[in-house]
Amino acid sequence: MSLTRKACVAGVYEHPTRFAPDKSMFQIAAESIRGALHDCGLTIKDVDGLAMAGIGMSGMGILGFCDYMNLNPNYVDSTSIGGSSFVAHTAHAAAAIAAGLCEVCVVAFGSTIASYRGPTGAGGGGGDTCDQFEIPFGPTTVGSYAMVAQRHIHEYGTTPEQLAEVAVTMRLHASMNPVAKYRNPITVEDVLASRVISSPLHLLDCCIISDGGGALVITSAERARNLKKKPVYILGTGEAVRHAARGQRDFLDIAAAQSGKLAFERSGVKHADIDMAMIYDSFTITVVSTLENLGFCKPGEGGAFVSGGRLRFDGEFPINTDGGGLSSNHPMMRGMFLVIEATKQLRGECGPRQVKDCRIALVHGTGGSLGLRHSGATLILSNQ
Amino acid sequence: MADQKEKKYLKPLPVIDEETRPWWEALQRHELYVQKCRDCGDLRYHPRAQCTSCLSPRTEWVRCSGRGKVYTFTATYQNQGAGFREALPYIMAWVELDEGVKMLTNLVECRPEEAEIGMPVEVVYEDVTPQVTLAKFRPAR
């Protein structure tokens, strides 16, 4: 069964706050749901599906949120695979809608990780079986990605300057986004002069920490036709996981290789058809490695690919026009904002950072730790 | 307790279960093993009860030489976790054992600027508590 154009992103809302010490994470999620329903002209009474994952939500946290919102959905999805969760939720919602399990599914997220001051990228640890062979050695999120960066540099000659270009471009985009957390321009030299967090990654190679949240309304193509905003169709989806593979993994083969291939095959879209992309930028290496694994360039060419302004909103291959996790917001999970910005681009709502003639966008979420265990989820979206 | 005067070990310790206990007990004896499937021959680290290639539960323990090379590494300068913040910077690495599987570990007796990918390393055993010994690696001598 092909999912192509059966379901749409009908409504989106990005919570503008970046610091919310006065709010709870459920409150931010609820305010985001109100915003996304208002965006497309639906009401909470129309919602019969809910997808959610959050920082600090327990395995059954979605039950608590149904209680909080007094929702009685026919379909629930609390898939929790890190920052890519909401990209996967969008795909699952589309499949559920196509299969008749629900008609209007809300994907929601709220986080107060910055104001709560929880341990984020430089924390570590866990209680699962596999963790027992890692936690004694001090793994951090940054460290895990840094080990992939180190290998990438070794294998392909990628330079710290090339990695830094990603951060510089994201900051340029953030300067055009009024709600971005950091908007002052930075240079490659600034990135390289910032302190090393986990070699070879500097502070400015790492995503920021913010509060925030957002919501998406996913519905059938038929239902979306009569709503307030122009529907954004889901053409193809894919998801994948990579891990240590019993000690035999090639760490430059990441989940995007599998999820991207699936999304392209299922959508029938070619790489050359993609007008802009939202690529999870937890770290600069994430972008370089993801672009290679999605097939936008060959393995080892990612460093050159991200250079020379190609990723700028007015460049050959615009990505992360909102400023990304490196500059706009990163409440520990960012997949939500990837779908929101891609949708706004496809609707032509991005003002000074709008990509010209934007018809097809690719979204790729990464969750977990690239050098330990991680997930990848890819969506291909179109306004036609 | 007799060892109360010793410096308290602050870093997280593994929770050892029945499935992985033989591996941790071998480390206490300063022996390093990987597992090999008796049916299909697939090697695996970390230890688990069945082969992930053919699901056979018939497992052979292969004693490792303790030698390998650095597959990748990072020197960590920021970690507020107890035990680690006192140890900054420390080097975390994936080491590829001569037997052919990679394991996450620390490089010790090595400064961050000396570490490099491909560097030959050898195991050192750190008895961190009476119950737990960790396999770490230093530049091969």
XYZ file of N, CA, C and O in Angstrom, chain A residues 122-125 127 129-130 132-140 142-144 146-151 154-155 195-200 203 244-252 371-372, chain B residues 9 11-15 17 20 23-24 42-48 52-53 70-80 84 90 92-94 100-102 104-106 117 134-136:
360
model
N 25.851 16.906 27.748
C 27.068 16.489 28.427
C 26.778 15.579 29.614
O 27.645 15.292 30.417
N 25.547 15.123 29.728
C 25.216 14.103 30.717
C 25.277 12.749 30.050
O 25.589 12.634 28.882
N 24.993 11.699 30.776
C 25.007 10.386 30.150
C 24.412 9.357 31.068
O 23.981 9.665 32.167
N 24.369 8.139 30.603
C 23.945 7.063 31.490
C 22.577 6.526 31.164
O 21.772 7.187 30.529
N 19.869 2.733 32.064
C 19.745 1.502 32.830
C 19.532 0.240 32.008
O 19.359 -0.826 32.573
N 20.251 -2.958 29.336
C 21.325 -3.941 29.255
C 22.552 -3.406 28.517
O 23.666 -3.492 29.027
N 22.333 -2.843 27.340
C 23.479 -2.381 26.539
C 24.240 -1.264 27.247
O 25.451 -1.138 27.091
N 25.114 -1.015 30.206
C 26.048 -1.496 31.223
C 27.482 -1.576 30.685
O 28.441 -1.542 31.442
N 27.590 -1.693 29.374
C 28.904 -1.811 28.747
C 29.421 -0.461 28.269
O 30.425 -0.379 27.586
N 28.678 0.599 28.608
C 29.052 1.950 28.162
C 29.190 2.949 29.311
O 30.150 3.719 29.354
N 28.215 2.918 30.246
C 28.193 3.972 31.280
C 29.466 4.054 32.127
O 29.804 5.140 32.574
N 30.202 2.956 32.341
C 31.408 3.115 33.163
C 32.474 3.988 32.494
O 33.395 4.447 33.170
N 32.355 4.205 31.184
C 33.426 4.887 30.452
C 33.117 6.352 30.147
O 33.874 7.013 29.455
N 31.971 6.839 30.613
C 31.685 8.267 30.501
C 31.132 8.737 29.178
O 31.526 9.809 28.689
N 30.216 7.973 28.582
C 29.650 8.446 27.320
C 28.767 9.667 27.548
O 28.044 9.740 28.527
N 28.860 10.652 26.679
C 27.944 11.789 26.655
C 27.375 11.853 25.257
O 27.913 11.228 24.330
N 27.397 14.447 23.308
C 28.404 15.124 22.469
C 29.533 14.146 22.119
O 29.965 14.059 20.970
N 29.988 13.402 23.126
C 31.101 12.476 22.914
C 30.787 11.421 21.872
O 31.641 11.050 21.060
N 29.551 10.957 21.881
C 29.146 9.943 20.916
C 29.209 10.479 19.485
O 29.729 9.816 18.579
N 30.958 13.040 18.599
C 32.356 13.417 18.364
C 33.165 12.236 17.840
O 34.053 12.395 16.998
N 32.849 11.027 18.319
C 33.587 9.851 17.839
C 33.298 9.576 16.368
O 34.166 9.097 15.631
N 32.077 9.894 15.935
C 31.753 9.756 14.511
C 32.500 10.838 13.713
O 33.057 10.573 12.649
N 32.541 12.049 14.274
C 33.252 13.137 13.604
C 34.739 12.800 13.445
O 35.339 13.005 12.384
N 35.318 12.268 14.517
C 36.751 11.923 14.478
C 37.030 10.893 13.380
O 38.011 10.990 12.642
N 36.152 9.908 13.275
C 36.311 8.856 12.266
C 36.118 9.441 10.855
O 36.819 9.071 9.912
N 39.194 11.266 9.912
C 40.264 10.313 9.627
C 40.082 9.656 8.265
O 41.016 9.560 7.468
N 38.866 9.208 8.002
C 38.612 8.419 6.797
C 38.588 9.269 5.530
O 39.043 8.848 4.489
N 35.469 26.846 22.796
C 36.176 25.777 23.517
C 35.757 24.392 23.016
O 34.631 24.204 22.549
N 36.654 23.449 23.122
C 36.359 22.073 22.722
C 35.537 21.422 23.835
O 35.920 21.456 24.996
N 34.390 20.857 23.443
C 33.559 20.138 24.418
C 33.987 18.674 24.445
O 34.182 18.073 25.497
N 34.100 18.098 23.247
C 34.528 16.717 23.122
C 35.196 16.658 21.754
O 34.528 16.855 20.743
N 36.503 16.439 21.735
C 37.242 16.610 20.480
C 36.708 15.692 19.392
O 36.379 14.544 19.692
N 36.548 16.112 18.158
C 36.934 17.423 17.621
C 35.826 18.474 17.652
O 35.933 19.483 16.963
N 32.251 24.075 21.132
C 30.950 24.513 21.653
C 29.998 24.881 20.510
O 28.833 24.494 20.507
N 25.479 -0.684 17.832
C 26.848 -1.210 17.771
C 26.953 -2.474 16.912
O 28.060 -2.905 16.576
N 25.803 -3.075 16.570
C 25.791 -4.224 15.663
C 26.758 -5.311 16.138
O 27.614 -5.758 15.393
N 26.607 -5.723 17.392
C 27.417 -6.753 18.065
C 28.908 -6.495 17.918
O 29.718 -7.412 17.875
N 29.279 -5.217 17.844
C 30.692 -4.862 17.772
C 31.239 -4.832 16.357
O 32.443 -4.730 16.166
N 30.347 -4.900 15.371
C 30.844 -4.971 13.991
C 30.363 -3.811 13.123
O 30.301 -3.910 11.912
N 30.023 -2.683 13.764
C 29.456 -1.588 12.987
C 30.508 -0.729 12.279
O 31.581 -0.487 12.812
N 30.122 -0.261 11.092
C 30.827 0.825 10.416
C 30.125 2.107 10.863
O 28.967 2.328 10.530
N 30.826 2.949 11.627
C 30.160 4.098 12.252
C 29.848 5.224 11.274
O 29.224 6.207 11.651
N 30.285 5.106 10.045
C 29.924 6.133 9.062
C 28.680 5.737 8.273
O 28.171 6.498 7.456
N 27.104 7.763 17.769
C 28.206 6.821 17.917
C 27.904 5.672 18.872
O 28.796 4.888 19.184
N 26.651 5.589 19.353
C 26.248 4.450 20.197
C 25.025 3.810 19.554
O 25.145 2.899 18.757
N 34.559 5.419 44.907
C 34.423 5.364 43.452
C 33.086 5.994 43.053
O 32.027 5.526 43.453
N 32.034 7.078 39.729
C 31.477 6.885 38.379
C 30.412 5.792 38.400
O 30.415 4.931 39.287
N 29.497 5.816 37.423
C 28.455 4.798 37.418
C 29.035 3.395 37.236
O 30.017 3.202 36.515
N 28.432 2.448 37.929
C 28.855 1.056 37.830
C 27.829 0.280 37.006
O 26.643 0.612 37.012
N 28.274 -0.734 36.321
C 27.311 -1.552 35.569
C 26.422 -2.338 36.528
O 26.843 -2.694 37.624
N 25.193 -2.577 36.101
C 24.311 -3.479 36.838
C 24.488 -4.848 36.172
O 24.106 -5.050 35.027
N 23.933 -8.672 35.402
C 22.825 -9.626 35.521
C 23.308 -11.034 35.169
O 24.472 -11.233 34.805
N 25.110 -11.714 31.795
C 26.436 -11.167 31.502
C 27.461 -11.426 32.610
O 28.635 -11.084 32.464
N 31.076 -12.825 32.012
C 32.005 -11.882 31.372
C 32.637 -10.959 32.410
O 33.852 -10.748 32.426
N 31.813 -10.459 33.329
C 32.323 -9.572 34.381
C 33.214 -10.337 35.351
O 34.197 -9.806 35.862
N 29.626 -16.588 14.198
C 29.612 -15.125 14.297
C 30.156 -14.679 15.658
O 29.834 -15.259 16.690
N 30.990 -13.635 15.615
C 31.565 -13.081 16.846
C 30.662 -11.983 17.364
O 30.038 -11.257 16.581
N 30.633 -11.824 18.677
C 29.835 -10.718 19.202
C 30.402 -10.125 20.492
O 30.939 -10.808 21.334
N 30.289 -8.817 20.588
C 30.533 -8.055 21.790
C 29.453 -6.975 21.799
O 29.172 -6.380 20.744
N 28.787 -6.665 22.897
C 28.999 -7.228 24.200
C 28.305 -8.588 24.336
O 27.500 -8.961 23.485
N 28.536 -9.287 25.462
C 27.972 -10.625 25.615
C 26.458 -10.639 25.707
O 25.843 -9.717 26.236
N 25.879 -11.692 25.172
C 24.435 -11.927 25.296
C 24.198 -13.414 25.083
O 25.082 -14.120 24.589
N 23.096 -13.320 17.410
C 22.150 -12.433 16.737
C 22.060 -12.732 15.241
O 21.214 -12.197 14.551
N 22.949 -13.604 14.752
C 22.888 -13.950 13.331
C 21.991 -15.160 13.076
O 21.281 -15.200 12.081
N 42.851 1.578 17.894
C 41.806 2.590 18.093
C 41.024 2.755 16.791
O 41.608 3.055 15.738
N 39.707 2.531 16.861
C 38.849 2.730 15.681
C 38.426 4.195 15.599
O 38.459 4.813 14.554
N 38.009 4.739 16.751
C 37.773 6.175 16.848
C 37.794 6.563 18.324
O 37.731 5.693 19.192
N 37.915 7.847 18.593
C 38.013 8.283 19.996
C 37.563 9.722 20.112
O 37.382 10.425 19.110
N 37.371 10.160 21.343
C 37.145 11.580 21.620
C 37.712 11.900 22.996
O 37.610 11.086 23.918
N 38.312 13.058 23.106
C 38.731 13.551 24.422
C 37.613 14.437 24.934
O 37.249 15.421 24.293
N 37.027 14.066 26.062
C 35.888 14.791 26.625
C 36.370 15.821 27.628
O 37.090 15.478 28.575
N 35.975 17.075 27.406
C 36.368 18.177 28.281
C 35.205 18.671 29.133
O 35.380 19.531 29.988
N 33.981 18.186 28.836
C 32.819 18.618 29.620
C 31.921 17.433 29.933
O 31.354 16.818 29.036
N 31.823 17.088 31.207
C 30.888 16.082 31.688
C 30.732 16.337 33.179
O 31.680 16.198 33.943
N 29.545 16.769 33.557
C 29.303 17.119 34.964
C 28.963 15.896 35.815
O 28.714 16.011 37.005
N 33.264 11.759 36.699
C 33.844 12.182 35.416
C 34.326 13.623 35.479
O 35.341 13.972 34.889
N 39.050 13.176 29.760
C 39.305 11.738 29.652
C 39.012 11.313 28.211
O 38.299 12.011 27.488
N 37.490 8.670 25.573
C 36.592 7.553 25.319
C 36.918 7.066 23.905
O 37.225 7.873 23.028
N 36.869 5.760 23.712
C 37.254 5.247 22.395
C 36.496 3.971 22.063
O 36.101 3.220 22.959
N 36.280 3.755 20.796
C 35.918 2.439 20.301
C 37.224 1.781 19.891
O 37.941 2.296 19.023
N 38.472 -8.941 16.172
C 37.589 -8.430 15.116
C 36.329 -7.715 15.553
O 35.531 -7.322 14.708
N 36.123 -7.533 16.858
C 34.947 -6.765 17.274
C 35.375 -5.502 18.021
O 36.461 -5.446 18.592
N 34.489 -4.511 17.980
C 34.798 -3.235 18.616
C 34.147 -3.160 19.993
O 33.038 -3.655 20.194
N 33.475 -0.296 23.377
C 33.612 1.053 23.922
C 34.429 0.969 25.207
O 34.207 0.094 26.042
N 35.376 1.884 25.363
C 36.281 1.828 26.500
C 36.903 3.209 26.726
O 36.497 4.180 26.105
N 37.844 3.267 27.632
C 38.652 4.473 27.818
C 40.087 4.187 27.423
O 40.584 3.077 27.645
N 43.655 7.588 15.667
C 42.984 6.431 15.085
C 44.037 5.501 14.486
O 44.990 5.968 13.854
N 37.096 -3.117 35.210
C 36.833 -2.591 33.874
C 38.038 -2.836 32.971
O 39.180 -2.754 33.416
N 37.744 -3.142 31.704
C 38.811 -3.299 30.709
C 39.026 -1.955 30.023
O 38.136 -1.440 29.357
N 40.188 -1.376 30.237
C 40.561 -0.132 29.557
C 41.799 -0.413 28.719
O 42.368 -1.504 28.803
